[in-house]
Amino acid sequence: SYFGWNGNECGALVMIDERVFDMPHLADGFVDYLISHEVCHQWFYNLVGTDGVREPFMDEGLATALSHLLMDKVHGRKHMMLEYPMGLKWLPPIQRDDYRNQGLRAMFAKGSDGAIRRDMGEYGNIAVLFNMAYDKASKVFDLIRERMGESAWLEFLKHIVKEYSYKLMTLNDFQRELEAFTGRDWKPFFEEWFDGPGNTDWSLAKVEILESGPEGTPRTAASLAIPELFSPAATFFDKP
């Protein structure tokens, strides 16, 4: 099969462009991630239906977030997308986080960022679609996971699969189920991160040199200055 992109999910079927497997084997890390992403769609797109035209970020954001979570557990956060052979190791390393973030950085630099909640046509072009519906949306789902804790997040997703198997789930359904599951009001969070720009920023406020550590290695303590760019009410859970 040949696509204008690398792979595609189908009902009980994963299709991968055959040219992916013809690439030099130094890109095994990319293939591993790609197949994991498409397999994750068997839960979110296939078993739990979503509206791919009106809310493409629902299945793509969840599949992206879950495939990266899986890759973190299997390969670690520093997972390399490319493994160069001897003689080419001078080339710049490309970690999975680089692959995930580079499109977002470009989008921010161009000023084309905005709300995640929009339909397919409102993204404007395929680059913004990938950067927003896949990468940025996945990071917002990661924020929810971090606020809940991983165990609670996975239990919640099991609940979603049970309640919405062979049904259509919208973002409003997802929010309502999340509020019922946690007993908290998530409206400020969804308004900021799905309907608003959903950005925050931080800066290094102070660095303090502490007494030397083992073998005379200096230790440092850094303080971060984090402006409140969204409602404090959006932070519901302490990190475990």
mmCIF file of C-alpha atoms in Angstrom:
data_model
loop_
_atom_site.group_PDB
_atom_site.id
_atom_site.type_symbol
_atom_site.label_atom_id
_atom_site.label_comp_id
_atom_site.label_asym_id
_atom_site.label_seq_id
_atom_site.Cartn_x
_atom_site.Cartn_y
_atom_site.Cartn_z
ATOM 1 C CA SER A 1 0.000 0.000 0.000
ATOM 2 C CA TYR A 2 1.091 3.596 -0.656
ATOM 3 C CA PHE A 3 -0.146 6.597 1.335
ATOM 4 C CA GLY A 4 0.550 10.290 1.394
ATOM 5 C CA TRP A 5 1.532 9.608 5.015
ATOM 6 C CA ASN A 6 3.149 6.704 6.875
ATOM 7 C CA GLY A 7 0.266 4.551 8.053
ATOM 8 C CA ASN A 8 -3.448 4.404 8.686
ATOM 9 C CA GLU A 9 -5.788 2.773 11.196
ATOM 10 C CA CYS A 10 -8.747 0.714 10.042
ATOM 11 C CA GLY A 11 -11.310 -1.417 11.838
ATOM 12 C CA ALA A 12 -9.331 -4.410 13.206
ATOM 13 C CA LEU A 13 -6.606 -3.624 10.670
ATOM 14 C CA VAL A 14 -3.421 -1.553 10.634
ATOM 15 C CA MET A 15 -2.078 -0.405 7.278
ATOM 16 C CA ILE A 16 1.546 0.758 6.952
ATOM 17 C CA ASP A 17 2.993 2.222 3.778
ATOM 18 C CA GLU A 18 5.298 -0.497 2.460
ATOM 19 C CA ARG A 19 7.990 2.097 1.764
ATOM 20 C CA VAL A 20 8.390 2.462 5.556
ATOM 21 C CA PHE A 21 9.828 -1.047 5.646
ATOM 22 C CA ASP A 22 12.129 -0.255 2.749
ATOM 23 C CA MET A 23 13.818 2.522 4.708
ATOM 24 C CA PRO A 24 17.325 1.946 6.047
ATOM 25 C CA HIS A 25 17.102 -0.063 9.251
ATOM 26 C CA LEU A 26 18.617 2.792 11.218
ATOM 27 C CA ALA A 27 15.011 4.089 11.554
ATOM 28 C CA ASP A 28 13.728 1.102 13.559
ATOM 29 C CA GLY A 29 12.793 3.419 16.432
ATOM 30 C CA PHE A 30 10.410 5.316 14.187
ATOM 31 C CA VAL A 31 8.778 2.146 12.869
ATOM 32 C CA ASP A 32 8.299 0.878 16.424
ATOM 33 C CA TYR A 33 6.513 4.091 17.394
ATOM 34 C CA LEU A 34 4.438 4.248 14.192
ATOM 35 C CA ILE A 35 3.045 0.726 14.563
ATOM 36 C CA SER A 36 2.329 1.316 18.269
ATOM 37 C CA HIS A 37 0.389 4.471 17.379
ATOM 38 C CA GLU A 38 -1.766 2.712 14.820
ATOM 39 C CA VAL A 39 -2.419 -0.214 17.173
ATOM 40 C CA CYS A 40 -3.583 2.242 19.868
ATOM 41 C CA HIS A 41 -6.267 3.328 17.418
ATOM 42 C CA GLN A 42 -7.867 -0.091 17.786
ATOM 43 C CA TRP A 43 -9.145 1.245 21.118
ATOM 44 C CA PHE A 44 -9.702 4.912 20.232
ATOM 45 C CA TYR A 45 -11.236 5.161 16.788
ATOM 46 C CA ASN A 46 -12.237 1.524 16.317
ATOM 47 C CA LEU A 47 -13.655 0.213 19.612
ATOM 48 C CA VAL A 48 -14.520 3.656 21.003
ATOM 49 C CA GLY A 49 -15.744 5.686 18.068
ATOM 50 C CA THR A 50 -14.896 9.372 17.591
ATOM 51 C CA ASP A 51 -15.901 11.962 15.002
ATOM 52 C CA GLY A 52 -12.827 12.195 12.799
ATOM 53 C CA VAL A 53 -14.190 15.209 10.887
ATOM 54 C CA ARG A 54 -15.593 17.372 13.691
ATOM 55 C CA GLU A 55 -13.150 16.282 16.422
ATOM 56 C CA PRO A 56 -10.066 14.695 14.842
ATOM 57 C CA PHE A 57 -8.046 15.457 17.996
ATOM 58 C CA MET A 58 -10.020 12.944 20.069
ATOM 59 C CA ASP A 59 -8.702 9.686 18.647
ATOM 60 C CA GLU A 60 -5.404 11.109 17.346
ATOM 61 C CA GLY A 61 -4.569 12.873 20.603
ATOM 62 C CA LEU A 62 -5.335 9.808 22.727
ATOM 63 C CA ALA A 63 -3.531 7.400 20.382
ATOM 64 C CA THR A 64 -0.466 9.673 20.329
ATOM 65 C CA ALA A 65 -0.430 10.091 24.115
ATOM 66 C CA LEU A 66 -0.837 6.368 24.765
ATOM 67 C CA SER A 67 1.747 5.277 22.204
ATOM 68 C CA HIS A 68 4.331 7.639 23.729
ATOM 69 C CA LEU A 69 3.451 6.344 27.203
ATOM 70 C CA LEU A 70 4.023 2.802 25.947
ATOM 71 C CA MET A 71 7.316 3.727 24.304
ATOM 72 C CA ASP A 72 8.445 5.426 27.541
ATOM 73 C CA LYS A 73 7.885 2.169 29.411
ATOM 74 C CA VAL A 74 9.457 -0.072 26.785
ATOM 75 C CA HIS A 75 12.403 2.079 25.675
ATOM 76 C CA GLY A 76 12.613 4.986 28.150
ATOM 77 C CA ARG A 77 12.134 8.714 27.618
ATOM 78 C CA LYS A 78 15.465 9.006 25.753
ATOM 79 C CA HIS A 79 14.334 6.578 23.060
ATOM 80 C CA MET A 80 16.254 7.210 19.838
ATOM 81 C CA MET A 81 14.292 7.354 16.598
ATOM 82 C CA LEU A 82 17.453 6.798 14.565
ATOM 83 C CA GLU A 83 20.406 4.545 15.347
ATOM 84 C CA TYR A 84 23.283 5.580 13.115
ATOM 85 C CA PRO A 85 25.838 2.986 11.975
ATOM 86 C CA MET A 86 29.534 3.407 12.637
ATOM 87 C CA GLY A 87 30.925 6.266 10.609
ATOM 88 C CA LEU A 88 27.695 8.291 10.809
ATOM 89 C CA LYS A 89 27.408 8.730 14.580
ATOM 90 C CA TRP A 90 28.575 12.329 14.181
ATOM 91 C CA LEU A 91 25.117 13.151 12.788
ATOM 92 C CA PRO A 92 22.716 14.864 15.235
ATOM 93 C CA PRO A 93 20.777 12.411 17.408
ATOM 94 C CA ILE A 94 16.989 12.408 17.007
ATOM 95 C CA GLN A 95 15.144 11.332 20.117
ATOM 96 C CA ARG A 96 11.435 10.555 20.167
ATOM 97 C CA ASP A 97 10.710 13.773 22.072
ATOM 98 C CA ASP A 98 12.493 15.716 19.312
ATOM 99 C CA TYR A 99 10.205 14.085 16.762
ATOM 100 C CA ARG A 100 7.162 14.854 18.905
ATOM 101 C CA ASN A 101 8.055 18.479 19.634
ATOM 102 C CA GLN A 102 9.652 19.818 16.461
ATOM 103 C CA GLY A 103 6.354 20.507 14.718
ATOM 104 C CA LEU A 104 4.978 22.271 17.788
ATOM 105 C CA ARG A 105 8.044 24.495 18.008
ATOM 106 C CA ALA A 106 7.684 25.473 14.355
ATOM 107 C CA MET A 107 3.981 26.177 14.812
ATOM 108 C CA PHE A 108 4.633 28.398 17.841
ATOM 109 C CA ALA A 109 7.349 30.272 15.919
ATOM 110 C CA LYS A 110 4.955 30.927 13.022
ATOM 111 C CA GLY A 111 2.197 32.116 15.339
ATOM 112 C CA SER A 112 -0.245 29.494 14.069
ATOM 113 C CA ASP A 113 -1.066 28.082 17.500
ATOM 114 C CA GLY A 114 -4.611 28.185 18.856
ATOM 115 C CA ALA A 115 -7.462 26.110 20.221
ATOM 116 C CA ILE A 116 -7.344 22.350 19.810
ATOM 117 C CA ARG A 117 -11.113 21.973 19.594
ATOM 118 C CA ARG A 118 -11.883 22.587 15.913
ATOM 119 C CA ASP A 119 -13.018 20.521 12.965
ATOM 120 C CA MET A 120 -10.821 19.135 10.231
ATOM 121 C CA GLY A 121 -11.236 22.070 7.852
ATOM 122 C CA GLU A 122 -10.521 24.683 10.503
ATOM 123 C CA TYR A 123 -6.964 23.428 10.962
ATOM 124 C CA GLY A 124 -6.219 24.827 7.508
ATOM 125 C CA ASN A 125 -3.494 22.443 6.367
ATOM 126 C CA ILE A 126 -2.103 19.033 7.199
ATOM 127 C CA ALA A 127 0.931 20.416 9.052
ATOM 128 C CA VAL A 128 -1.248 22.305 11.549
ATOM 129 C CA LEU A 129 -3.526 19.261 11.803
ATOM 130 C CA PHE A 130 -0.606 17.028 12.803
ATOM 131 C CA ASN A 131 0.867 19.589 15.182
ATOM 132 C CA MET A 132 -2.429 20.348 16.915
ATOM 133 C CA ALA A 133 -4.633 17.241 16.727
ATOM 134 C CA TYR A 134 -1.776 14.810 17.302
ATOM 135 C CA ASP A 135 1.067 16.473 19.204
ATOM 136 C CA LYS A 136 -0.524 19.291 21.190
ATOM 137 C CA ALA A 137 -3.711 17.340 21.960
ATOM 138 C CA SER A 138 -1.635 14.388 23.174
ATOM 139 C CA LYS A 139 0.237 16.654 25.579
ATOM 140 C CA VAL A 140 -3.052 17.954 26.998
ATOM 141 C CA PHE A 141 -4.175 14.373 27.601
ATOM 142 C CA ASP A 142 -0.794 13.876 29.280
ATOM 143 C CA LEU A 143 -1.606 16.828 31.564
ATOM 144 C CA ILE A 144 -4.812 15.094 32.611
ATOM 145 C CA ARG A 145 -2.857 11.898 33.304
ATOM 146 C CA GLU A 146 -0.321 13.797 35.417
ATOM 147 C CA ARG A 147 -3.042 15.491 37.438
ATOM 148 C CA MET A 148 -4.876 12.227 38.077
ATOM 149 C CA GLY A 149 -1.872 9.966 38.471
ATOM 150 C CA GLU A 150 -1.140 7.163 36.023
ATOM 151 C CA SER A 151 -3.096 4.410 37.791
ATOM 152 C CA ALA A 152 -6.262 6.525 38.028
ATOM 153 C CA TRP A 153 -5.840 7.645 34.399
ATOM 154 C CA LEU A 154 -5.626 4.085 33.118
ATOM 155 C CA GLU A 155 -8.621 3.056 35.221
ATOM 156 C CA PHE A 156 -10.540 5.973 33.754
ATOM 157 C CA LEU A 157 -9.672 4.896 30.209
ATOM 158 C CA LYS A 158 -10.856 1.365 31.007
ATOM 159 C CA HIS A 159 -14.125 2.909 32.154
ATOM 160 C CA ILE A 160 -14.370 4.887 28.899
ATOM 161 C CA VAL A 161 -13.815 1.746 26.829
ATOM 162 C CA LYS A 162 -16.464 -0.120 28.811
ATOM 163 C CA GLU A 163 -19.051 2.670 28.520
ATOM 164 C CA TYR A 164 -18.396 3.719 24.907
ATOM 165 C CA SER A 165 -17.494 0.514 23.092
ATOM 166 C CA TYR A 166 -19.204 0.581 19.672
ATOM 167 C CA LYS A 167 -20.518 4.085 20.439
ATOM 168 C CA LEU A 168 -19.432 7.598 19.493
ATOM 169 C CA MET A 169 -17.582 9.604 22.157
ATOM 170 C CA THR A 170 -17.272 13.390 21.882
ATOM 171 C CA LEU A 171 -15.038 15.701 23.903
ATOM 172 C CA ASN A 172 -18.107 16.783 25.884
ATOM 173 C CA ASP A 173 -18.777 13.128 26.730
ATOM 174 C CA PHE A 174 -15.151 12.731 27.770
ATOM 175 C CA GLN A 175 -15.317 15.784 30.054
ATOM 176 C CA ARG A 176 -18.586 14.653 31.641
ATOM 177 C CA GLU A 177 -17.213 11.172 32.325
ATOM 178 C CA LEU A 178 -14.001 12.634 33.735
ATOM 179 C CA GLU A 179 -15.903 14.857 36.137
ATOM 180 C CA ALA A 180 -18.075 11.969 37.293
ATOM 181 C CA PHE A 181 -15.032 9.700 37.725
ATOM 182 C CA THR A 182 -12.956 12.226 39.690
ATOM 183 C CA GLY A 183 -15.714 14.151 41.463
ATOM 184 C CA ARG A 184 -14.078 17.412 40.305
ATOM 185 C CA ASP A 185 -15.021 20.303 38.022
ATOM 186 C CA TRP A 186 -12.811 20.180 34.919
ATOM 187 C CA LYS A 187 -14.556 23.013 33.053
ATOM 188 C CA PRO A 188 -11.757 25.612 33.589
ATOM 189 C CA PHE A 189 -9.159 23.112 32.381
ATOM 190 C CA PHE A 190 -11.088 22.217 29.205
ATOM 191 C CA GLU A 191 -11.857 25.857 28.458
ATOM 192 C CA GLU A 192 -8.166 26.778 28.718
ATOM 193 C CA TRP A 193 -6.528 23.760 27.093
ATOM 194 C CA PHE A 194 -9.056 22.652 24.457
ATOM 195 C CA ASP A 195 -11.026 25.831 23.690
ATOM 196 C CA GLY A 196 -8.328 28.402 24.506
ATOM 197 C CA PRO A 197 -4.672 28.757 23.547
ATOM 198 C CA GLY A 198 -3.625 26.353 26.302
ATOM 199 C CA ASN A 199 -0.078 27.578 26.788
ATOM 200 C CA THR A 200 2.080 28.266 29.774
ATOM 201 C CA ASP A 201 5.641 29.484 30.172
ATOM 202 C CA TRP A 202 8.408 29.433 32.737
ATOM 203 C CA SER A 203 11.764 31.015 33.312
ATOM 204 C CA LEU A 204 14.799 30.312 35.463
ATOM 205 C CA ALA A 205 14.505 32.699 38.411
ATOM 206 C CA LYS A 206 17.543 31.778 40.486
ATOM 207 C CA VAL A 207 20.383 29.236 40.604
ATOM 208 C CA GLU A 208 22.164 28.540 43.881
ATOM 209 C CA ILE A 209 25.504 26.713 44.115
ATOM 210 C CA LEU A 210 25.426 24.329 47.065
ATOM 211 C CA GLU A 211 28.249 22.520 48.812
ATOM 212 C CA SER A 212 30.188 20.032 46.738
ATOM 213 C CA GLY A 213 28.750 16.604 46.240
ATOM 214 C CA PRO A 214 30.624 13.303 45.874
ATOM 215 C CA GLU A 215 34.167 13.672 44.541
ATOM 216 C CA GLY A 216 33.936 17.459 44.645
ATOM 217 C CA THR A 217 31.128 17.709 42.094
ATOM 218 C CA PRO A 218 29.189 20.958 42.723
ATOM 219 C CA ARG A 219 25.449 20.644 43.251
ATOM 220 C CA THR A 220 22.964 23.282 42.194
ATOM 221 C CA ALA A 221 19.420 24.180 43.196
ATOM 222 C CA ALA A 222 17.263 26.053 40.702
ATOM 223 C CA SER A 223 14.065 28.002 41.264
ATOM 224 C CA LEU A 224 11.487 28.299 38.494
ATOM 225 C CA ALA A 225 9.245 31.286 37.901
ATOM 226 C CA ILE A 226 5.960 30.046 36.434
ATOM 227 C CA PRO A 227 3.410 32.722 35.474
ATOM 228 C CA GLU A 228 -0.274 31.923 36.010
ATOM 229 C CA LEU A 229 -1.509 31.770 32.423
ATOM 230 C CA PHE A 230 -4.554 29.680 33.294
ATOM 231 C CA SER A 231 -6.916 29.442 36.212
ATOM 232 C CA PRO A 232 -5.429 27.871 39.359
ATOM 233 C CA ALA A 233 -8.704 25.960 39.615
ATOM 234 C CA ALA A 234 -7.519 23.888 36.662
ATOM 235 C CA THR A 235 -4.935 22.151 38.840
ATOM 236 C CA PHE A 236 -6.950 19.505 40.648
ATOM 237 C CA PHE A 237 -4.523 16.793 41.684
ATOM 238 C CA ASP A 238 -1.136 16.795 43.297
ATOM 239 C CA LYS A 239 1.422 14.820 41.351
ATOM 240 C CA PRO A 240 2.080 11.430 42.949
#
